[in-house]
């Protein structure tokens, strides 16, 4: 039984009651971290603890291959990094967990940002020796903007680590977030013996499964000395009461509102503290909640299905050149064989074989519920940001694209591959690997990325997945902005047309046909804004719309 006493909805339950019941069993969360904090290792341990291997089929790989199950692209395996979001579903204790493992590297922050639109909670992984690092801070700010509750896991406690009080103080001061330790480390580095469960008053030995925790009659129980040794027991008796006095008490409501983070300690590499973290996710992380949409808010217990596409992945199976749209379900029940309305185009999309994922592997889902993430076979119809419904005209907002920081022109090594290059760039742009711009004057396409590593991934995937060797040349432009009328009327549209005609050499269209202006400097951009007061130049493009942001 799950912690809240929930079980599966009975077969004869009313439709809306069954949907609400199933939604309450879902925990959909992302893992965020700075590179090398141990995020991918933690993901693998959570999957093993959650029994996902039994769900998706036995893992046959050994050693490193087994430890990097969620990193399935060749470039990920070659470099030992995550460059794409992986989605994995597993059950534990009567609950269904949908785990989204995000890229840690800042060059892939756009993919991570979109992924965070699809989750209800996040696990923030910190390196015990390094604390909060730059990318951790950026990802936390995204979570804060969306009021996503955060559970903190301080990893690598079996190595040299900073003082736990110092780490907790850094969380509170750097992130302006109350930190409530729900576990406390016993010993450090080579002396690390386990953790003291501060909520349930039990000791979790580092070399034993969580099921073999030892319930104690408080910190004065003499059995503690026998378990960890007199010195470590004495240190725990001094530190734990001080932590309880100095830190706020864990409050579930404050956590779900995003004001407080429960703090766990452990070691993903040694598979310690993972079960305790999963129990915390099960007990405290929120189930799916009502989501804002235009024109109304959507509650998970509604009987009609709604969902949105937050990611498109090409070539998960290179042998079949497949494209899969990842859909977060927000309400209703998905049944294999349904036809759903793509609100952007009004077309009907057949969902003949919705998929659950275990990284690259997949299973056909006979049914799915709010909070679930399913894959829908996509032949170029579905795009990031699309809303799917059973007929209602509504649109989920908040799935953005950001203006790229690096612009490059594409250099084709073999002119005979021009057609294959167009196809490849189009599919990878749909996926969000890069942004693709086609200049209005017909010159070679321009790709936009956040960082250099994205270009390396693009080059690798063009060669490996499409057989297209290509290079990139420095562009004369350094700034790109989406252009839209300040007021959506005839006069505004006419101004947009005049701008496009006057700037054919310095403008293009993105993958969705939206107008983009290129500038050689920010000074040029400022001049354009002064010269074209009827237009707005945007650094963020809301999918199917534009959004003004602070510069």
Short mmCIF file of C-alpha atoms in Angstrom, two decimals:
data_model
loop_
_atom_site.label_atom_id
_atom_site.label_comp_id
_atom_site.label_asym_id
_atom_site.label_seq_id
_atom_site.Cartn_x
_atom_site.Cartn_y
_atom_site.Cartn_z
CA UNK A 1 0.00 0.00 0.00
CA UNK A 2 1.24 3.51 -0.71
CA UNK A 3 1.81 5.88 2.21
CA UNK A 4 -1.55 7.63 1.84
CA UNK A 5 -3.50 4.39 1.71
CA UNK A 6 -4.32 4.75 -1.96
CA UNK A 7 -5.01 1.78 -4.16
CA UNK A 8 -6.12 1.31 -7.73
CA UNK A 9 -9.61 2.48 -8.65
CA UNK A 10 -12.16 -0.36 -8.71
CA UNK A 11 -13.30 -1.43 -12.16
CA UNK A 12 -16.90 -0.34 -11.53
CA UNK A 13 -16.03 3.12 -10.19
CA UNK A 14 -17.60 6.11 -11.99
CA UNK A 15 -15.35 7.51 -14.73
CA UNK A 16 -14.49 10.76 -12.97
CA UNK A 17 -13.93 8.99 -9.63
CA UNK A 18 -11.64 6.45 -11.29
CA UNK A 19 -9.70 9.24 -13.03
CA UNK A 20 -9.27 11.21 -9.79
CA UNK A 21 -8.20 8.06 -7.98
CA UNK A 22 -5.61 7.14 -10.61
CA UNK A 23 -4.32 10.72 -10.78
CA UNK A 24 -3.77 10.66 -7.02
CA UNK A 25 -1.48 7.63 -7.46
CA UNK A 26 0.87 9.49 -9.83
CA UNK A 27 4.13 11.18 -8.87
CA UNK A 28 5.68 12.90 -11.88
CA UNK A 29 9.07 14.44 -11.13
CA UNK A 30 12.31 15.60 -12.72
CA UNK A 31 15.88 15.32 -11.49
CA UNK A 32 17.89 18.53 -11.77
CA UNK A 33 21.56 19.05 -11.03
CA UNK A 34 24.83 20.63 -12.11
CA UNK A 35 26.92 18.30 -14.31
CA UNK A 36 28.84 15.64 -12.34
CA UNK A 37 26.68 15.93 -9.22
CA UNK A 38 25.63 12.29 -9.76
CA UNK A 39 22.24 12.84 -11.37
CA UNK A 40 22.37 9.99 -13.88
CA UNK A 41 23.70 7.56 -11.28
CA UNK A 42 20.85 8.56 -8.95
CA UNK A 43 18.38 8.01 -11.79
CA UNK A 44 19.66 4.49 -12.33
CA UNK A 45 19.43 3.69 -8.63
CA UNK A 46 15.87 4.98 -8.41
CA UNK A 47 14.90 2.77 -11.35
CA UNK A 48 16.50 -0.28 -9.77
CA UNK A 49 14.81 0.41 -6.42
CA UNK A 50 11.52 1.05 -8.17
CA UNK A 51 11.62 -2.24 -10.07
CA UNK A 52 11.56 -0.52 -13.45
CA UNK A 53 13.78 -3.23 -14.86
CA UNK A 54 11.03 -5.79 -14.27
CA UNK A 55 8.55 -3.42 -15.90
CA UNK A 56 10.57 -2.81 -19.03
CA UNK A 57 12.48 -6.07 -19.41
CA UNK A 58 15.68 -7.42 -17.90
CA UNK A 59 18.84 -5.38 -18.17
CA UNK A 60 21.38 -7.50 -19.99
CA UNK A 61 24.20 -4.97 -19.94
CA UNK A 62 26.83 -5.10 -17.26
CA UNK A 63 29.20 -2.67 -15.59
CA UNK A 64 29.14 0.86 -16.94
CA UNK A 65 26.52 0.05 -19.54
CA UNK A 66 24.14 -0.94 -16.79
CA UNK A 67 24.81 2.21 -14.79
CA UNK A 68 24.00 4.49 -17.71
CA UNK A 69 20.70 3.04 -18.84
CA UNK A 70 19.10 6.47 -19.33
CA UNK A 71 21.96 7.76 -21.52
CA UNK A 72 21.27 5.90 -24.76
CA UNK A 73 22.57 8.21 -27.50
CA UNK A 74 26.02 7.45 -28.86
CA UNK A 75 27.38 10.88 -27.97
CA UNK A 76 26.05 10.45 -24.41
CA UNK A 77 27.85 7.13 -24.07
CA UNK A 78 31.05 8.49 -25.64
CA UNK A 79 31.22 11.59 -23.43
CA UNK A 80 29.55 10.30 -20.28
CA UNK A 81 26.97 13.10 -20.21
CA UNK A 82 23.22 13.45 -20.61
CA UNK A 83 22.20 15.54 -23.60
CA UNK A 84 18.52 14.58 -23.92
CA UNK A 85 15.65 14.18 -21.51
CA UNK A 86 14.85 10.54 -20.76
CA UNK A 87 11.40 9.49 -19.56
CA UNK A 88 10.95 6.41 -17.39
CA UNK A 89 7.88 4.96 -15.69
CA UNK A 90 7.81 2.50 -12.80
CA UNK A 91 5.56 1.41 -9.94
CA UNK A 92 6.40 1.13 -6.27
CA UNK A 93 4.20 0.71 -3.23
CA UNK A 94 0.98 1.18 -5.15
CA UNK A 95 2.12 4.45 -6.72
CA UNK A 96 3.16 5.17 -10.31
CA UNK A 97 6.34 7.23 -10.70
CA UNK A 98 7.10 9.09 -13.91
CA UNK A 99 10.76 10.08 -13.76
CA UNK A 100 12.16 12.64 -16.20
CA UNK A 101 15.96 12.68 -16.23
CA UNK A 102 17.05 16.04 -17.64
CA UNK A 103 20.37 17.16 -19.15
CA UNK A 104 22.60 18.80 -16.58
CA UNK A 105 24.78 20.74 -18.99
CA UNK A 106 23.74 24.39 -19.42
CA UNK A 107 23.95 24.09 -23.21
CA UNK A 108 20.77 21.99 -23.05
CA UNK A 109 18.86 24.22 -20.64
CA UNK A 110 16.03 24.76 -23.14
CA UNK A 111 15.22 21.04 -23.18
CA UNK A 112 15.34 21.01 -19.39
CA UNK A 113 13.12 24.09 -19.15
CA UNK A 114 10.47 22.47 -21.33
CA UNK A 115 10.69 19.25 -19.35
CA UNK A 116 10.00 21.14 -16.15
CA UNK A 117 6.67 22.24 -17.60
CA UNK A 118 5.60 18.58 -17.48
CA UNK A 119 6.41 17.71 -13.84
CA UNK A 120 4.78 18.26 -10.46
CA UNK A 121 7.97 18.07 -8.35
CA UNK A 122 11.75 17.99 -8.72
CA UNK A 123 14.67 16.32 -6.99
CA UNK A 124 17.64 18.69 -6.74
CA UNK A 125 20.92 16.78 -6.49
CA UNK A 126 23.88 18.49 -4.80
CA UNK A 127 27.46 17.30 -4.61
CA UNK A 128 28.30 17.14 -0.90
CA UNK A 129 31.75 18.63 -1.55
CA UNK A 130 30.62 21.42 -3.90
CA UNK A 131 27.16 22.42 -2.74
CA UNK A 132 25.13 24.69 -5.00
CA UNK A 133 26.75 25.25 -8.39
CA UNK A 134 25.88 27.59 -11.25
CA UNK A 135 23.57 25.33 -13.25
CA UNK A 136 21.82 24.15 -10.08
CA UNK A 137 20.96 27.75 -9.30
CA UNK A 138 19.60 28.38 -12.81
CA UNK A 139 17.42 25.27 -12.76
CA UNK A 140 16.16 26.10 -9.29
CA UNK A 141 15.03 29.51 -10.53
CA UNK A 142 13.03 27.82 -13.28
CA UNK A 143 11.37 25.62 -10.66
CA UNK A 144 10.63 28.67 -8.54
CA UNK A 145 8.97 30.47 -11.47
CA UNK A 146 6.66 27.47 -11.84
CA UNK A 147 6.17 26.90 -8.08
CA UNK A 148 7.55 23.38 -8.43
CA UNK A 149 8.18 21.73 -5.03
CA UNK A 150 11.80 20.62 -4.60
CA UNK A 151 13.27 17.72 -2.63
CA UNK A 152 17.02 18.04 -2.04
CA UNK A 153 19.33 15.03 -2.15
CA UNK A 154 22.88 15.72 -0.99
CA UNK A 155 24.94 13.10 -2.79
CA UNK A 156 28.44 11.65 -2.39
CA UNK A 157 28.43 11.61 1.42
CA UNK A 158 30.84 8.67 1.24
CA UNK A 159 33.52 11.07 -0.05
CA UNK A 160 35.11 14.16 1.41
CA UNK A 161 32.22 16.51 2.05
CA UNK A 162 31.45 19.92 3.46
CA UNK A 163 29.83 20.26 6.87
CA UNK A 164 26.07 19.51 6.64
CA UNK A 165 25.21 22.69 8.54
CA UNK A 166 27.22 24.68 6.00
CA UNK A 167 25.40 23.00 3.09
CA UNK A 168 21.98 23.66 4.59
CA UNK A 169 22.92 27.27 5.32
CA UNK A 170 24.02 27.67 1.69
CA UNK A 171 20.66 26.34 0.44
CA UNK A 172 18.79 28.81 2.60
CA UNK A 173 20.95 31.84 1.78
CA UNK A 174 21.68 31.20 -1.91
CA UNK A 175 18.22 29.99 -2.91
CA UNK A 176 16.14 31.88 -0.31
CA UNK A 177 14.50 28.57 0.52
CA UNK A 178 13.85 27.06 3.93
CA UNK A 179 15.70 23.75 4.30
CA UNK A 180 14.40 21.07 6.66
CA UNK A 181 16.70 18.05 7.10
CA UNK A 182 14.63 14.89 7.30
CA UNK A 183 17.79 12.78 7.55
CA UNK A 184 21.14 13.51 9.19
CA UNK A 185 24.46 11.95 8.17
CA UNK A 186 26.30 9.80 10.68
CA UNK A 187 30.01 10.21 9.99
CA UNK A 188 31.68 11.63 6.88
CA UNK A 189 33.66 10.27 3.93
CA UNK A 190 35.30 6.94 4.82
CA UNK A 191 33.65 7.14 8.26
CA UNK A 192 30.17 7.55 6.77
CA UNK A 193 28.01 4.97 8.55
CA UNK A 194 24.48 5.89 7.46
CA UNK A 195 21.78 8.42 8.31
CA UNK A 196 19.47 9.17 11.18
CA UNK A 197 15.83 9.43 10.00
CA UNK A 198 14.72 12.53 11.89
CA UNK A 199 11.01 12.06 11.19
CA UNK A 200 10.68 8.36 12.04
CA UNK A 201 13.46 8.11 14.65
CA UNK A 202 15.35 5.26 13.04
CA UNK A 203 18.90 4.58 11.91
CA UNK A 204 19.57 3.64 8.27
CA UNK A 205 22.87 1.71 8.02
CA UNK A 206 24.90 2.54 4.92
CA UNK A 207 25.53 -1.07 3.93
CA UNK A 208 22.02 -2.36 4.56
CA UNK A 209 18.79 -2.07 2.64
CA UNK A 210 16.28 0.50 3.87
CA UNK A 211 14.05 -2.41 4.90
CA UNK A 212 16.70 -3.25 7.51
CA UNK A 213 16.58 0.11 9.24
CA UNK A 214 16.85 0.05 13.01
CA UNK A 215 14.12 1.72 15.06
CA UNK A 216 15.61 3.29 18.19
CA UNK A 217 14.17 4.75 21.37
CA UNK A 218 15.64 8.13 20.57
CA UNK A 219 19.27 9.19 20.30
CA UNK A 220 20.03 8.05 23.84
CA UNK A 221 19.29 4.44 22.98
CA UNK A 222 22.53 2.54 23.82
CA UNK A 223 22.11 0.41 20.72
CA UNK A 224 23.25 3.44 18.68
CA UNK A 225 26.77 3.13 20.12
CA UNK A 226 26.92 -0.50 19.10
CA UNK A 227 25.70 0.33 15.58
CA UNK A 228 28.01 3.22 14.73
CA UNK A 229 30.67 3.36 17.44
CA UNK A 230 30.87 5.70 20.45
CA UNK A 231 32.54 8.63 18.59
CA UNK A 232 30.05 8.80 15.75
CA UNK A 233 27.16 8.26 18.17
CA UNK A 234 28.37 11.15 20.32
CA UNK A 235 28.67 13.42 17.26
CA UNK A 236 25.14 12.51 16.14
CA UNK A 237 23.74 13.19 19.63
CA UNK A 238 25.29 16.64 19.46
CA UNK A 239 24.43 17.52 15.85
CA UNK A 240 20.88 16.15 15.40
CA UNK A 241 19.26 18.17 18.24
CA UNK A 242 21.13 21.27 17.02
CA UNK A 243 19.79 20.70 13.50
CA UNK A 244 16.26 20.29 14.84
CA UNK A 245 16.58 23.53 16.83
CA UNK A 246 18.28 25.58 14.11
CA UNK A 247 16.34 24.39 11.05
CA UNK A 248 12.63 24.69 10.36
CA UNK A 249 10.50 21.63 11.00
CA UNK A 250 9.36 19.84 7.86
CA UNK A 251 5.95 21.14 6.80
CA UNK A 252 4.22 19.36 3.91
CA UNK A 253 2.14 22.39 2.95
CA UNK A 254 5.14 24.73 2.85
CA UNK A 255 6.98 22.15 0.73
CA UNK A 256 4.15 21.82 -1.80
CA UNK A 257 3.91 25.61 -2.05
CA UNK A 258 7.61 25.75 -2.92
CA UNK A 259 8.77 27.56 0.24
CA UNK A 260 10.61 24.67 1.92
CA UNK A 261 12.76 21.76 0.79
CA UNK A 262 13.21 18.51 2.73
CA UNK A 263 16.89 17.49 2.70
CA UNK A 264 18.06 13.89 2.34
CA UNK A 265 21.66 12.64 2.48
CA UNK A 266 23.15 9.62 0.77
CA UNK A 267 25.40 8.13 -1.89
CA UNK A 268 23.97 7.18 -5.28
CA UNK A 269 27.13 5.30 -6.20
CA UNK A 270 26.89 3.09 -3.10
CA UNK A 271 23.10 2.83 -3.49
CA UNK A 272 22.50 4.35 -0.09
CA UNK A 273 19.64 6.67 0.85
CA UNK A 274 17.76 5.92 -2.39
CA UNK A 275 14.89 4.04 -0.77
CA UNK A 276 14.52 6.78 1.83
CA UNK A 277 14.35 9.38 -0.96
CA UNK A 278 11.74 7.33 -2.84
CA UNK A 279 9.67 7.06 0.33
CA UNK A 280 9.87 10.85 0.67
CA UNK A 281 8.72 11.31 -2.91
CA UNK A 282 5.85 8.89 -2.38
CA UNK A 283 4.67 10.48 0.84
CA UNK A 284 5.26 14.17 0.22
CA UNK A 285 5.52 14.94 -3.52
CA UNK A 286 2.19 16.21 -4.90
CA UNK A 287 0.03 14.28 -7.34
CA UNK A 288 -1.08 16.04 -10.55
CA UNK A 289 -2.75 19.39 -9.92
CA UNK A 290 -4.98 21.75 -11.88
CA UNK A 291 -3.15 23.42 -14.78
CA UNK A 292 -3.65 26.83 -16.31
CA UNK A 293 -4.79 26.88 -19.92
CA UNK A 294 -6.44 29.30 -22.27
CA UNK A 295 -9.36 29.91 -21.70
CA UNK A 296 -9.75 27.94 -18.45
CA UNK A 297 -7.97 25.91 -15.78
CA UNK A 298 -7.98 22.12 -16.25
CA UNK A 299 -8.42 19.80 -13.24
CA UNK A 300 -6.87 16.31 -13.37
CA UNK A 301 -10.11 14.59 -12.34
CA UNK A 302 -12.08 15.80 -15.38
CA UNK A 303 -13.50 13.02 -17.52
CA UNK A 304 -12.37 14.43 -20.90
CA UNK A 305 -8.74 13.99 -21.87
CA UNK A 306 -6.31 16.87 -22.27
CA UNK A 307 -2.52 16.91 -22.60
CA UNK A 308 0.34 18.77 -24.20
CA UNK A 309 3.53 17.92 -26.09
CA UNK A 310 6.66 19.05 -24.26
CA UNK A 311 9.25 17.11 -26.24
CA UNK A 312 9.75 15.45 -29.62
CA UNK A 313 12.47 12.84 -30.05
CA UNK A 314 13.69 11.56 -33.40
CA UNK A 315 15.51 8.29 -34.08
CA UNK A 316 15.10 6.59 -30.72
CA UNK A 317 15.08 3.53 -32.96
CA UNK A 318 17.47 4.46 -35.83
CA UNK A 319 16.46 1.36 -37.77
CA UNK A 320 12.95 2.72 -38.22
CA UNK A 321 13.66 6.49 -38.38
CA UNK A 322 10.90 6.99 -35.83
CA UNK A 323 9.72 10.24 -34.27
CA UNK A 324 7.95 10.23 -30.93
CA UNK A 325 6.05 13.09 -29.29
CA UNK A 326 6.16 13.04 -25.49
CA UNK A 327 2.74 14.02 -24.11
CA UNK A 328 2.03 14.95 -20.50
CA UNK A 329 -1.57 14.02 -19.69
CA UNK A 330 -3.40 16.65 -17.64
CA UNK A 331 -6.92 15.22 -17.33
CA UNK A 332 -9.10 12.33 -18.42
CA UNK A 333 -8.17 8.81 -19.44
CA UNK A 334 -6.16 7.81 -22.49
CA UNK A 335 -7.12 4.52 -24.09
CA UNK A 336 -5.20 2.87 -26.92
CA UNK A 337 -6.90 3.60 -30.22
CA UNK A 338 -8.34 7.01 -29.31
CA UNK A 339 -8.39 9.89 -31.79
CA UNK A 340 -7.48 13.27 -30.31
CA UNK A 341 -7.81 16.79 -31.60
CA UNK A 342 -4.61 18.72 -32.27
CA UNK A 343 -5.87 22.16 -31.28
CA UNK A 344 -3.28 24.11 -33.30
CA UNK A 345 -4.42 22.64 -36.63
CA UNK A 346 -7.83 21.18 -35.82
CA UNK A 347 -6.69 17.79 -37.18
CA UNK A 348 -7.51 14.43 -35.63
CA UNK A 349 -4.47 12.53 -34.38
CA UNK A 350 -4.82 8.73 -34.00
CA UNK A 351 -3.22 7.30 -30.86
CA UNK A 352 -3.08 3.67 -31.91
CA UNK A 353 -0.12 2.61 -29.77
CA UNK A 354 0.67 5.04 -26.94
CA UNK A 355 3.96 4.21 -25.28
CA UNK A 356 5.38 4.07 -21.80
CA UNK A 357 9.15 4.46 -21.64
CA UNK A 358 12.13 3.04 -19.89
CA UNK A 359 14.76 5.33 -21.45
CA UNK A 360 15.10 3.98 -25.01
CA UNK A 361 12.93 0.91 -24.43
CA UNK A 362 9.18 1.12 -24.58
CA UNK A 363 5.92 -0.68 -23.89
CA UNK A 364 2.51 -0.11 -25.44
CA UNK A 365 0.20 1.51 -22.89
CA UNK A 366 -3.31 0.10 -22.91
CA UNK A 367 -4.41 3.09 -20.83
CA UNK A 368 -2.88 6.12 -19.15
CA UNK A 369 -4.02 8.70 -16.62
CA UNK A 370 -3.35 12.31 -15.56
CA UNK A 371 0.30 12.74 -14.61
CA UNK A 372 1.48 10.03 -16.98
CA UNK A 373 3.90 10.78 -19.81
CA UNK A 374 3.19 8.80 -22.96
CA UNK A 375 4.81 8.67 -26.35
CA UNK A 376 2.73 9.16 -29.48
CA UNK A 377 4.07 8.11 -32.87
CA UNK A 378 4.65 11.30 -34.83
CA UNK A 379 5.20 11.74 -38.55
CA UNK A 380 5.89 15.45 -38.39
CA UNK A 381 2.35 16.37 -37.33
CA UNK A 382 2.87 17.02 -33.62
CA UNK A 383 5.19 19.78 -32.45
CA UNK A 384 6.49 20.97 -29.13
CA UNK A 385 3.79 22.99 -27.38
CA UNK A 386 0.82 21.32 -29.11
CA UNK A 387 -2.30 20.71 -27.02
CA UNK A 388 -4.34 17.53 -27.51
CA UNK A 389 -7.98 17.23 -26.41
CA UNK A 390 -11.10 15.18 -27.06
CA UNK A 391 -12.51 18.11 -29.02
CA UNK A 392 -12.36 21.12 -26.73
CA UNK A 393 -10.68 24.30 -27.94
CA UNK A 394 -8.11 25.04 -25.25
CA UNK A 395 -4.39 25.59 -25.19
CA UNK A 396 -1.83 24.90 -22.47
CA UNK A 397 0.70 27.71 -22.26
CA UNK A 398 4.24 28.00 -20.98
CA UNK A 399 6.27 25.81 -23.36
CA UNK A 400 8.81 28.32 -24.72
CA UNK A 401 11.69 28.70 -27.15
CA UNK A 402 14.58 31.01 -26.28
CA UNK A 403 16.57 33.19 -28.63
CA UNK A 404 19.84 31.35 -29.42
CA UNK A 405 23.16 32.69 -28.18
CA UNK A 406 25.22 31.21 -31.05
CA UNK A 407 24.32 31.45 -34.75
CA UNK A 408 26.07 29.36 -37.40
CA UNK A 409 25.58 28.73 -41.11
CA UNK A 410 25.56 25.10 -42.20
CA UNK A 411 28.35 23.89 -44.49
CA UNK A 412 27.53 20.72 -46.39
CA UNK A 413 30.61 18.58 -47.04
CA UNK A 414 28.95 16.67 -49.90
CA UNK A 415 26.62 18.70 -52.17
CA UNK A 416 24.81 15.49 -53.15
CA UNK A 417 23.45 15.31 -49.61
CA UNK A 418 21.47 18.58 -49.76
CA UNK A 419 18.08 16.86 -49.66
CA UNK A 420 19.07 14.59 -46.78
CA UNK A 421 20.42 17.62 -44.92
CA UNK A 422 17.12 19.49 -45.28
CA UNK A 423 15.22 16.48 -43.96
CA UNK A 424 17.62 15.95 -41.07
CA UNK A 425 17.68 19.60 -40.00
CA UNK A 426 13.90 19.77 -40.18
CA UNK A 427 13.45 16.73 -37.97
CA UNK A 428 16.09 17.81 -35.46
CA UNK A 429 14.55 21.29 -35.30
CA UNK A 430 11.16 19.71 -34.56
CA UNK A 431 12.87 17.81 -31.77
CA UNK A 432 14.39 20.99 -30.32
CA UNK A 433 18.02 19.86 -30.71
CA UNK A 434 18.69 23.18 -32.46
CA UNK A 435 16.68 26.04 -33.84
CA UNK A 436 16.57 26.24 -37.60
CA UNK A 437 16.21 29.51 -39.51
CA UNK A 438 15.78 29.86 -43.27
CA UNK A 439 16.95 33.30 -44.50
CA UNK A 440 14.42 35.15 -46.63
CA UNK A 441 16.98 35.78 -49.38
CA UNK A 442 17.46 32.05 -49.98
CA UNK A 443 20.98 31.80 -48.54
CA UNK A 444 22.04 28.62 -46.65
CA UNK A 445 20.13 27.75 -43.47
CA UNK A 446 21.22 29.14 -40.12
CA UNK A 447 21.17 27.07 -36.94
CA UNK A 448 20.89 28.59 -33.50
CA UNK A 449 22.08 27.00 -30.24
CA UNK A 450 22.65 27.96 -26.63
CA UNK A 451 26.18 26.55 -26.43
CA UNK A 452 28.97 24.86 -28.36
CA UNK A 453 28.12 21.40 -27.07
CA UNK A 454 24.79 21.59 -28.89
CA UNK A 455 26.69 22.03 -32.16
CA UNK A 456 28.79 18.98 -31.34
CA UNK A 457 25.62 16.96 -30.71
CA UNK A 458 24.06 18.22 -33.95
CA UNK A 459 27.16 17.32 -35.97
CA UNK A 460 27.34 13.87 -34.36
CA UNK A 461 23.67 13.09 -34.94
CA UNK A 462 23.75 14.32 -38.54
CA UNK A 463 26.63 11.94 -39.22
CA UNK A 464 25.53 8.92 -37.14
CA UNK A 465 21.75 8.97 -37.61
CA UNK A 466 21.38 10.53 -41.07
CA UNK A 467 24.70 9.85 -42.77
CA UNK A 468 25.19 13.55 -43.54
CA UNK A 469 28.68 14.96 -42.83
CA UNK A 470 28.32 18.70 -42.23
CA UNK A 471 30.24 21.54 -40.66
CA UNK A 472 29.42 25.00 -39.37
CA UNK A 473 30.79 28.40 -40.28
CA UNK A 474 30.73 31.50 -38.14
CA UNK A 475 27.80 33.73 -39.01
CA UNK A 476 27.99 37.48 -39.45
CA UNK A 477 25.06 37.73 -37.02
CA UNK A 478 25.30 37.42 -33.24
CA UNK A 479 21.74 38.23 -32.13
CA UNK A 480 18.37 36.80 -33.18
CA UNK A 481 14.91 38.00 -32.17
CA UNK A 482 11.40 36.96 -33.12
CA UNK A 483 9.44 39.84 -34.62
CA UNK A 484 5.71 40.43 -34.10
CA UNK A 485 3.32 43.38 -34.33
CA UNK A 486 2.87 45.39 -31.15
CA UNK A 487 -0.86 45.24 -31.85
CA UNK A 488 -2.39 42.36 -33.79
CA UNK A 489 -4.37 44.45 -36.26
CA UNK A 490 -4.12 45.23 -39.97
CA UNK A 491 -1.71 48.11 -39.38
CA UNK A 492 0.56 45.91 -37.29
CA UNK A 493 0.58 43.14 -39.90
CA UNK A 494 1.39 45.68 -42.61
CA UNK A 495 4.35 46.96 -40.56
CA UNK A 496 5.59 43.37 -40.20
CA UNK A 497 5.42 42.86 -43.97
CA UNK A 498 7.30 46.14 -44.58
CA UNK A 499 10.01 45.09 -42.13
CA UNK A 500 10.43 41.69 -43.82
CA UNK A 501 10.64 43.30 -47.27
CA UNK A 502 13.20 45.87 -46.12
CA UNK A 503 15.41 43.31 -44.32
CA UNK A 504 15.46 40.25 -46.55
CA UNK A 505 19.23 39.87 -46.11
CA UNK A 506 18.96 40.03 -42.31
CA UNK A 507 15.77 38.11 -41.61
CA UNK A 508 14.42 34.60 -41.90
CA UNK A 509 11.71 32.23 -40.77
CA UNK A 510 11.97 29.69 -38.00
CA UNK A 511 10.76 26.10 -38.25
CA UNK A 512 7.17 27.21 -37.59
CA UNK A 513 7.24 30.04 -40.15
CA UNK A 514 7.57 32.84 -37.59
CA UNK A 515 9.61 35.88 -38.67
CA UNK A 516 13.08 36.22 -37.12
CA UNK A 517 15.42 39.22 -37.38
CA UNK A 518 19.21 38.81 -37.29
CA UNK A 519 21.55 41.51 -35.95
CA UNK A 520 25.30 41.91 -35.91
CA UNK A 521 25.18 43.42 -32.41
CA UNK A 522 22.84 44.45 -29.61
CA UNK A 523 23.34 48.04 -30.73
CA UNK A 524 21.79 47.14 -34.10
CA UNK A 525 18.89 45.46 -32.32
CA UNK A 526 18.28 48.58 -30.23
CA UNK A 527 18.30 50.72 -33.38
CA UNK A 528 15.70 48.44 -35.01
CA UNK A 529 13.46 48.72 -31.98
CA UNK A 530 13.66 52.52 -32.19
CA UNK A 531 13.05 52.59 -35.94
CA UNK A 532 10.10 50.16 -35.86
CA UNK A 533 7.90 51.20 -32.92
CA UNK A 534 4.97 49.24 -34.39
CA UNK A 535 6.89 46.00 -33.85
CA UNK A 536 8.20 44.04 -30.89
CA UNK A 537 11.45 42.05 -30.87
CA UNK A 538 11.17 39.06 -28.56
CA UNK A 539 13.85 36.96 -26.86
CA UNK A 540 11.31 34.28 -25.94
CA UNK A 541 8.77 32.73 -28.23
CA UNK A 542 5.84 31.07 -26.56
CA UNK A 543 4.85 28.05 -28.61
CA UNK A 544 1.96 29.24 -30.80
CA UNK A 545 2.43 32.77 -29.54
CA UNK A 546 4.98 35.35 -28.39
CA UNK A 547 5.87 36.44 -24.91
CA UNK A 548 7.63 39.59 -23.77
CA UNK A 549 10.49 39.03 -21.31
CA UNK A 550 12.87 41.19 -19.33
CA UNK A 551 16.20 41.64 -21.06
#
